[in-house]
Amino acid sequence: EVKLVESGGGLVQPGRSLKLSCAASGFSFNDYWMGWVRQAPGKGLEWIGEINQDSSTINYTPSLKDKFTISRDNAQNTLYLQMSKLGSEDTAIYYCASGRGWGQGVMVTVSS
Amino acid sequence: DVVMTQTPVSLSVSLGNQASISCRSSQSLLHSDGNTYLSWYLQKPGQSPQLLIYLASNRFSGVSNRFSGSGSGTDFTLKISRVEPEDLGVYYCFQHTHLPYTFGAGTKLELK
C-alpha cells in the first residue's frame, strides 16, 4: 500500500522558519519525482515545486523560489520542504505528492 | 504562467445522471515529447486530492470507468457518467507541461 505521511506542521510565528517532512512507503521512492502542493483554508490548490529522483533537478513556482527549498533523502525515503520567512499568506495545508498518490496533508498556521 | 480555466464553478447533478466539466488552458499543453500533461483530480470533503485521469485521457489505477477524460491542445473535458454519491466533491484540472505547473480553480460537484 502506498503511503505518504507528512509531519512537522503546526503554529509558527511570522518571519520564522519551518521544515516539513514526508515519509514514503509502499513504492520505490527513488524511482519517482516528488512534489509539494498547498491549499490555503477554503481555497484551491497551489503547486509549490518538485524534485527529480536524484535531486539534480528542482523546480519551484517563482513566487516561492526564494522562500522554500525542496530536498529528499532516498536512503530514508523522505521528502522535505524547508520554509523560511513565513507570513500569514503561507497558512495552508501542505501536501506531499507523487505519481503514486498524495499524503493526507499537514497544517501550517502562521500567526503571532 | 499557464492559466487553467474550469467551467462551471459548480455543478448540480442528480444521482445517475452524467456530469461534464471543462478545462481550458491559456497555452497548448502538448509537450515537445509528444505527451499532453493534463490531469484531473477529485478532492472529497476533508480528504486530499486523488488522481483520476492522467495524460488527458488515461484512467489512474482503480478509478471507475464511469470517469473519462478527453481533449487536446487547450480544451479538455472530464465526464462522469451515472453520478454516484461518492463522486461528490471538488474537481481540479492540473497541467504539468509548462513550468510553473498550475491548477484550475476547481469545480464543485453537488447533488441536485
PDB file of C-alpha atoms in Angstrom:
ATOM      1  CA  GLU A   1       0.000   0.000   0.000  1.00  0.00           C
ATOM      2  CA  VAL A   2       1.327   3.412  -0.988  1.00  0.00           C
ATOM      3  CA  LYS A   3       1.643   5.729   1.990  1.00  0.00           C
ATOM      4  CA  LEU A   4       2.827   9.314   2.186  1.00  0.00           C
ATOM      5  CA  VAL A   5       2.818  10.804   5.668  1.00  0.00           C
ATOM      6  CA  GLU A   6       3.599  14.457   6.219  1.00  0.00           C
ATOM      7  CA  SER A   7       4.842  15.829   9.526  1.00  0.00           C
ATOM      8  CA  GLY A   8       6.394  18.935  11.011  1.00  0.00           C
ATOM      9  CA  GLY A   9       3.450  21.295  10.715  1.00  0.00           C
ATOM     10  CA  GLY A  10       1.956  23.464  13.418  1.00  0.00           C
ATOM     11  CA  LEU A  11       1.771  27.049  14.609  1.00  0.00           C
ATOM     12  CA  VAL A  12       4.726  29.270  13.728  1.00  0.00           C
ATOM     13  CA  GLN A  13       5.320  32.980  14.199  1.00  0.00           C
ATOM     14  CA  PRO A  14       5.641  35.302  11.204  1.00  0.00           C
ATOM     15  CA  GLY A  15       9.184  35.562   9.897  1.00  0.00           C
ATOM     16  CA  ARG A  16      10.219  32.198  11.312  1.00  0.00           C
ATOM     17  CA  SER A  17      11.156  29.010   9.509  1.00  0.00           C
ATOM     18  CA  LEU A  18       9.691  25.518   9.474  1.00  0.00           C
ATOM     19  CA  LYS A  19      10.711  22.228   7.890  1.00  0.00           C
ATOM     20  CA  LEU A  20       8.145  19.684   6.740  1.00  0.00           C
ATOM     21  CA  SER A  21       8.871  16.020   6.122  1.00  0.00           C
ATOM     22  CA  CYS A  22       7.072  13.423   4.074  1.00  0.00           C
ATOM     23  CA  ALA A  23       7.780   9.763   4.794  1.00  0.00           C
ATOM     24  CA  ALA A  24       7.062   7.462   1.864  1.00  0.00           C
ATOM     25  CA  SER A  25       6.428   3.737   1.859  1.00  0.00           C
ATOM     26  CA  GLY A  26       4.848   1.072  -0.311  1.00  0.00           C
ATOM     27  CA  PHE A  27       6.587   2.060  -3.528  1.00  0.00           C
ATOM     28  CA  SER A  28      10.062   2.586  -4.858  1.00  0.00           C
ATOM     29  CA  PHE A  29      10.575   6.161  -3.655  1.00  0.00           C
ATOM     30  CA  ASN A  30      13.820   6.751  -5.531  1.00  0.00           C
ATOM     31  CA  ASP A  31      12.137   5.985  -8.876  1.00  0.00           C
ATOM     32  CA  TYR A  32       9.716   8.907  -8.674  1.00  0.00           C
ATOM     33  CA  TRP A  33       9.641  12.661  -8.986  1.00  0.00           C
ATOM     34  CA  MET A  34       8.142  14.092  -5.808  1.00  0.00           C
ATOM     35  CA  GLY A  35       6.415  17.383  -5.175  1.00  0.00           C
ATOM     36  CA  TRP A  36       4.658  19.674  -2.742  1.00  0.00           C
ATOM     37  CA  VAL A  37       1.253  21.300  -3.149  1.00  0.00           C
ATOM     38  CA  ARG A  38      -0.533  23.564  -0.701  1.00  0.00           C
ATOM     39  CA  GLN A  39      -4.095  24.642  -0.077  1.00  0.00           C
ATOM     40  CA  ALA A  40      -4.990  27.743   1.898  1.00  0.00           C
ATOM     41  CA  PRO A  41      -8.142  27.442   4.039  1.00  0.00           C
ATOM     42  CA  GLY A  42     -11.207  27.290   1.799  1.00  0.00           C
ATOM     43  CA  LYS A  43      -9.135  27.847  -1.343  1.00  0.00           C
ATOM     44  CA  GLY A  44      -7.876  25.856  -4.300  1.00  0.00           C
ATOM     45  CA  LEU A  45      -4.636  24.005  -4.888  1.00  0.00           C
ATOM     46  CA  GLU A  46      -1.279  25.699  -5.440  1.00  0.00           C
ATOM     47  CA  TRP A  47       1.716  23.852  -6.856  1.00  0.00           C
ATOM     48  CA  ILE A  48       4.862  24.637  -4.866  1.00  0.00           C
ATOM     49  CA  GLY A  49       7.526  22.625  -6.635  1.00  0.00           C
ATOM     50  CA  GLU A  50       9.053  19.286  -7.475  1.00  0.00           C
ATOM     51  CA  ILE A  51      12.295  17.355  -7.276  1.00  0.00           C
ATOM     52  CA  ASN A  52      13.559  14.599  -9.520  1.00  0.00           C
ATOM     53  CA  GLN A  53      14.830  11.201  -8.496  1.00  0.00           C
ATOM     54  CA  ASP A  54      18.466  12.114  -7.812  1.00  0.00           C
ATOM     55  CA  SER A  55      17.842  15.723  -6.733  1.00  0.00           C
ATOM     56  CA  SER A  56      19.626  17.065  -9.810  1.00  0.00           C
ATOM     57  CA  THR A  57      16.532  18.987 -10.940  1.00  0.00           C
ATOM     58  CA  ILE A  58      14.339  21.029  -8.627  1.00  0.00           C
ATOM     59  CA  ASN A  59      11.598  23.298  -9.945  1.00  0.00           C
ATOM     60  CA  TYR A  60       9.587  25.871  -8.000  1.00  0.00           C
ATOM     61  CA  THR A  61       6.719  28.188  -8.603  1.00  0.00           C
ATOM     62  CA  PRO A  62       8.501  31.546  -8.997  1.00  0.00           C
ATOM     63  CA  SER A  63       6.769  33.353  -6.137  1.00  0.00           C
ATOM     64  CA  LEU A  64       8.072  30.792  -3.618  1.00  0.00           C
ATOM     65  CA  LYS A  65      11.515  30.114  -5.043  1.00  0.00           C
ATOM     66  CA  ASP A  66      13.350  32.377  -2.601  1.00  0.00           C
ATOM     67  CA  LYS A  67      11.439  31.170   0.450  1.00  0.00           C
ATOM     68  CA  PHE A  68      11.059  27.429   0.038  1.00  0.00           C
ATOM     69  CA  THR A  69      13.615  24.657  -0.531  1.00  0.00           C
ATOM     70  CA  ILE A  70      12.716  21.131  -1.567  1.00  0.00           C
ATOM     71  CA  SER A  71      15.060  18.237  -0.870  1.00  0.00           C
ATOM     72  CA  ARG A  72      14.941  14.484  -0.473  1.00  0.00           C
ATOM     73  CA  ASP A  73      16.802  11.650   1.190  1.00  0.00           C
ATOM     74  CA  ASN A  74      16.391   8.488  -0.846  1.00  0.00           C
ATOM     75  CA  ALA A  75      18.075   6.366   1.828  1.00  0.00           C
ATOM     76  CA  GLN A  76      15.352   7.434   4.253  1.00  0.00           C
ATOM     77  CA  ASN A  77      12.523   7.503   1.682  1.00  0.00           C
ATOM     78  CA  THR A  78      11.775  11.033   2.827  1.00  0.00           C
ATOM     79  CA  LEU A  79      10.900  14.279   1.097  1.00  0.00           C
ATOM     80  CA  TYR A  80      11.433  17.662   2.744  1.00  0.00           C
ATOM     81  CA  LEU A  81      10.155  21.204   2.420  1.00  0.00           C
ATOM     82  CA  GLN A  82      12.187  23.887   4.173  1.00  0.00           C
ATOM     83  CA  MET A  83      10.158  27.061   4.519  1.00  0.00           C
ATOM     84  CA  SER A  84      11.620  30.395   5.592  1.00  0.00           C
ATOM     85  CA  LYS A  85      10.395  33.962   6.146  1.00  0.00           C
ATOM     86  CA  LEU A  86       6.899  32.660   6.706  1.00  0.00           C
ATOM     87  CA  GLY A  87       3.952  35.024   6.509  1.00  0.00           C
ATOM     88  CA  SER A  88       0.222  34.715   7.080  1.00  0.00           C
ATOM     89  CA  GLU A  89      -0.193  34.011   3.377  1.00  0.00           C
ATOM     90  CA  ASP A  90       1.658  30.732   3.918  1.00  0.00           C
ATOM     91  CA  THR A  91      -1.056  29.395   6.228  1.00  0.00           C
ATOM     92  CA  ALA A  92      -2.272  26.278   4.451  1.00  0.00           C
ATOM     93  CA  ILE A  93      -2.446  22.521   4.353  1.00  0.00           C
ATOM     94  CA  TYR A  94       0.745  21.228   2.741  1.00  0.00           C
ATOM     95  CA  TYR A  95       0.538  18.040   0.708  1.00  0.00           C
ATOM     96  CA  CYS A  96       3.326  15.761  -0.392  1.00  0.00           C
ATOM     97  CA  ALA A  97       2.548  14.467  -3.888  1.00  0.00           C
ATOM     98  CA  SER A  98       3.825  11.768  -6.180  1.00  0.00           C
ATOM     99  CA  GLY A  99       2.704   9.907  -9.246  1.00  0.00           C
ATOM    100  CA  ARG A 100       1.549   7.165  -6.901  1.00  0.00           C
ATOM    101  CA  GLY A 101      -0.590   9.342  -4.658  1.00  0.00           C
ATOM    102  CA  TRP A 102      -0.748  12.176  -2.193  1.00  0.00           C
ATOM    103  CA  GLY A 103      -0.367  12.365   1.549  1.00  0.00           C
ATOM    104  CA  GLN A 104      -3.164  13.458   3.850  1.00  0.00           C
ATOM    105  CA  GLY A 105      -1.510  16.814   4.344  1.00  0.00           C
ATOM    106  CA  VAL A 106      -0.157  18.758   7.283  1.00  0.00           C
ATOM    107  CA  MET A 107      -1.479  22.081   8.534  1.00  0.00           C
ATOM    108  CA  VAL A 108       0.822  25.061   8.868  1.00  0.00           C
ATOM    109  CA  THR A 109      -0.535  28.133  10.635  1.00  0.00           C
ATOM    110  CA  VAL A 110       1.491  31.321  10.594  1.00  0.00           C
ATOM    111  CA  SER A 111       0.360  33.651  13.335  1.00  0.00           C
ATOM    112  CA  SER A 112       1.713  35.639  16.247  1.00  0.00           C
TER     113      SER A 112
ATOM    114  CA  ASP B   1       2.178  31.102 -16.287  1.00  0.00           C
ATOM    115  CA  VAL B   2      -0.413  28.867 -17.930  1.00  0.00           C
ATOM    116  CA  VAL B   3      -3.886  29.801 -16.770  1.00  0.00           C
ATOM    117  CA  MET B   4      -6.285  26.901 -16.367  1.00  0.00           C
ATOM    118  CA  THR B   5      -9.933  27.939 -16.641  1.00  0.00           C
ATOM    119  CA  GLN B   6     -12.500  25.458 -15.361  1.00  0.00           C
ATOM    120  CA  THR B   7     -16.199  25.674 -16.039  1.00  0.00           C
ATOM    121  CA  PRO B   8     -18.638  25.559 -14.448  1.00  0.00           C
ATOM    122  CA  VAL B   9     -17.600  26.707 -10.984  1.00  0.00           C
ATOM    123  CA  SER B  10     -20.268  24.474  -9.512  1.00  0.00           C
ATOM    124  CA  LEU B  11     -22.457  21.758 -10.933  1.00  0.00           C
ATOM    125  CA  SER B  12     -25.651  20.308  -9.505  1.00  0.00           C
ATOM    126  CA  VAL B  13     -26.480  16.855 -10.754  1.00  0.00           C
ATOM    127  CA  SER B  14     -28.983  14.152  -9.934  1.00  0.00           C
ATOM    128  CA  LEU B  15     -27.711  10.721  -8.958  1.00  0.00           C
ATOM    129  CA  GLY B  16     -27.458   8.507 -12.007  1.00  0.00           C
ATOM    130  CA  ASN B  17     -27.086  11.379 -14.451  1.00  0.00           C
ATOM    131  CA  GLN B  18     -23.991  12.492 -16.345  1.00  0.00           C
ATOM    132  CA  ALA B  19     -21.751  15.408 -15.383  1.00  0.00           C
ATOM    133  CA  SER B  20     -19.300  17.204 -17.611  1.00  0.00           C
ATOM    134  CA  ILE B  21     -16.526  19.613 -16.600  1.00  0.00           C
ATOM    135  CA  SER B  22     -14.486  21.728 -18.967  1.00  0.00           C
ATOM    136  CA  CYS B  23     -10.900  22.875 -18.553  1.00  0.00           C
ATOM    137  CA  ARG B  24      -9.221  25.298 -20.933  1.00  0.00           C
ATOM    138  CA  SER B  25      -5.569  26.253 -20.848  1.00  0.00           C
ATOM    139  CA  SER B  26      -4.069  29.549 -21.996  1.00  0.00           C
ATOM    140  CA  GLN B  27      -1.404  27.660 -23.956  1.00  0.00           C
ATOM    141  CA  SER B  28      -1.307  24.320 -25.682  1.00  0.00           C
ATOM    142  CA  LEU B  29      -0.449  21.521 -23.260  1.00  0.00           C
ATOM    143  CA  LEU B  30       1.189  19.393 -25.931  1.00  0.00           C
ATOM    144  CA  HIS B  31       4.751  18.820 -24.735  1.00  0.00           C
ATOM    145  CA  SER B  32       7.690  18.573 -27.094  1.00  0.00           C
ATOM    146  CA  ASP B  33       7.945  14.896 -26.130  1.00  0.00           C
ATOM    147  CA  GLY B  34       4.512  14.292 -27.648  1.00  0.00           C
ATOM    148  CA  ASN B  35       2.641  13.887 -24.367  1.00  0.00           C
ATOM    149  CA  THR B  36      -0.118  16.119 -23.048  1.00  0.00           C
ATOM    150  CA  TYR B  37       0.399  16.532 -19.329  1.00  0.00           C
ATOM    151  CA  LEU B  38      -3.135  17.249 -18.196  1.00  0.00           C
ATOM    152  CA  SER B  39      -4.516  15.506 -15.131  1.00  0.00           C
ATOM    153  CA  TRP B  40      -7.821  15.528 -13.290  1.00  0.00           C
ATOM    154  CA  TYR B  41      -8.130  15.248  -9.512  1.00  0.00           C
ATOM    155  CA  LEU B  42     -11.086  14.830  -7.176  1.00  0.00           C
ATOM    156  CA  GLN B  43     -10.942  16.231  -3.675  1.00  0.00           C
ATOM    157  CA  LYS B  44     -13.664  14.772  -1.494  1.00  0.00           C
ATOM    158  CA  PRO B  45     -14.670  16.716   1.629  1.00  0.00           C
ATOM    159  CA  GLY B  46     -11.967  16.523   4.286  1.00  0.00           C
ATOM    160  CA  GLN B  47      -9.625  14.475   2.095  1.00  0.00           C
ATOM    161  CA  SER B  48      -6.554  15.040  -0.006  1.00  0.00           C
ATOM    162  CA  PRO B  49      -6.936  15.147  -3.792  1.00  0.00           C
ATOM    163  CA  GLN B  50      -6.937  11.824  -5.606  1.00  0.00           C
ATOM    164  CA  LEU B  51      -5.784  11.311  -9.160  1.00  0.00           C
ATOM    165  CA  LEU B  52      -8.497  10.282 -11.600  1.00  0.00           C
ATOM    166  CA  ILE B  53      -7.081  10.913 -15.078  1.00  0.00           C
ATOM    167  CA  TYR B  54      -3.546  11.468 -16.358  1.00  0.00           C
ATOM    168  CA  LEU B  55      -2.193  12.364 -19.804  1.00  0.00           C
ATOM    169  CA  ALA B  56      -5.619  13.829 -20.588  1.00  0.00           C
ATOM    170  CA  SER B  57      -7.437  10.546 -21.114  1.00  0.00           C
ATOM    171  CA  ASN B  58      -5.871   7.727 -19.088  1.00  0.00           C
ATOM    172  CA  ARG B  59      -7.682   6.475 -16.023  1.00  0.00           C
ATOM    173  CA  PHE B  60      -5.471   6.013 -12.976  1.00  0.00           C
ATOM    174  CA  SER B  61      -5.301   2.597 -11.350  1.00  0.00           C
ATOM    175  CA  GLY B  62      -8.515   1.686  -9.571  1.00  0.00           C
ATOM    176  CA  VAL B  63     -10.560   4.572 -10.948  1.00  0.00           C
ATOM    177  CA  SER B  64     -14.059   3.682 -12.072  1.00  0.00           C
ATOM    178  CA  ASN B  65     -14.688   3.527 -15.813  1.00  0.00           C
ATOM    179  CA  ARG B  66     -17.530   5.990 -15.223  1.00  0.00           C
ATOM    180  CA  PHE B  67     -14.794   8.644 -15.369  1.00  0.00           C
ATOM    181  CA  SER B  68     -13.439   9.589 -18.772  1.00  0.00           C
ATOM    182  CA  GLY B  69     -11.115  12.341 -19.921  1.00  0.00           C
ATOM    183  CA  SER B  70     -10.800  13.759 -23.385  1.00  0.00           C
ATOM    184  CA  GLY B  71      -9.359  16.704 -25.254  1.00  0.00           C
ATOM    185  CA  SER B  72      -6.158  18.006 -26.692  1.00  0.00           C
ATOM    186  CA  GLY B  73      -4.245  21.230 -27.141  1.00  0.00           C
ATOM    187  CA  THR B  74      -6.057  23.729 -24.953  1.00  0.00           C
ATOM    188  CA  ASP B  75      -9.514  22.182 -24.476  1.00  0.00           C
ATOM    189  CA  PHE B  76     -10.192  19.292 -22.134  1.00  0.00           C
ATOM    190  CA  THR B  77     -13.251  17.627 -20.653  1.00  0.00           C
ATOM    191  CA  LEU B  78     -13.925  15.296 -17.764  1.00  0.00           C
ATOM    192  CA  LYS B  79     -17.132  13.297 -17.993  1.00  0.00           C
ATOM    193  CA  ILE B  80     -18.677  11.389 -15.149  1.00  0.00           C
ATOM    194  CA  SER B  81     -21.398   9.001 -16.184  1.00  0.00           C
ATOM    195  CA  ARG B  82     -24.087   7.749 -13.791  1.00  0.00           C
ATOM    196  CA  VAL B  83     -23.029  10.014 -10.913  1.00  0.00           C
ATOM    197  CA  GLU B  84     -22.874   8.267  -7.533  1.00  0.00           C
ATOM    198  CA  PRO B  85     -22.754   9.799  -4.029  1.00  0.00           C
ATOM    199  CA  GLU B  86     -19.014   9.098  -3.693  1.00  0.00           C
ATOM    200  CA  ASP B  87     -18.330  11.280  -6.752  1.00  0.00           C
ATOM    201  CA  LEU B  88     -19.253  14.459  -4.914  1.00  0.00           C
ATOM    202  CA  GLY B  89     -16.506  16.939  -4.143  1.00  0.00           C
ATOM    203  CA  VAL B  90     -14.293  19.409  -5.966  1.00  0.00           C
ATOM    204  CA  TYR B  91     -12.661  18.510  -9.264  1.00  0.00           C
ATOM    205  CA  TYR B  92      -9.415  20.126 -10.362  1.00  0.00           C
ATOM    206  CA  CYS B  93      -7.566  20.031 -13.644  1.00  0.00           C
ATOM    207  CA  PHE B  94      -3.800  20.308 -13.471  1.00  0.00           C
ATOM    208  CA  GLN B  95      -1.220  20.964 -16.156  1.00  0.00           C
ATOM    209  CA  HIS B  96       2.383  19.842 -15.846  1.00  0.00           C
ATOM    210  CA  THR B  97       3.580  20.575 -19.322  1.00  0.00           C
ATOM    211  CA  HIS B  98       4.820  24.128 -18.694  1.00  0.00           C
ATOM    212  CA  LEU B  99       6.635  25.377 -15.625  1.00  0.00           C
ATOM    213  CA  PRO B 100       5.354  26.525 -13.238  1.00  0.00           C
ATOM    214  CA  TYR B 101       2.687  23.867 -13.142  1.00  0.00           C
ATOM    215  CA  THR B 102      -0.801  25.157 -12.453  1.00  0.00           C
ATOM    216  CA  PHE B 103      -4.214  24.004 -11.279  1.00  0.00           C
ATOM    217  CA  GLY B 104      -7.639  25.097 -12.325  1.00  0.00           C
ATOM    218  CA  ALA B 105      -9.741  26.839  -9.676  1.00  0.00           C
ATOM    219  CA  GLY B 106     -11.937  23.811  -9.195  1.00  0.00           C
ATOM    220  CA  THR B 107     -15.479  22.683  -9.970  1.00  0.00           C
ATOM    221  CA  LYS B 108     -17.718  21.674  -7.091  1.00  0.00           C
ATOM    222  CA  LEU B 109     -19.999  18.765  -7.902  1.00  0.00           C
ATOM    223  CA  GLU B 110     -23.123  18.752  -5.757  1.00  0.00           C
ATOM    224  CA  LEU B 111     -26.363  16.829  -5.603  1.00  0.00           C
ATOM    225  CA  LYS B 112     -29.436  18.395  -7.113  1.00  0.00           C
TER     226      LYS B 112
END
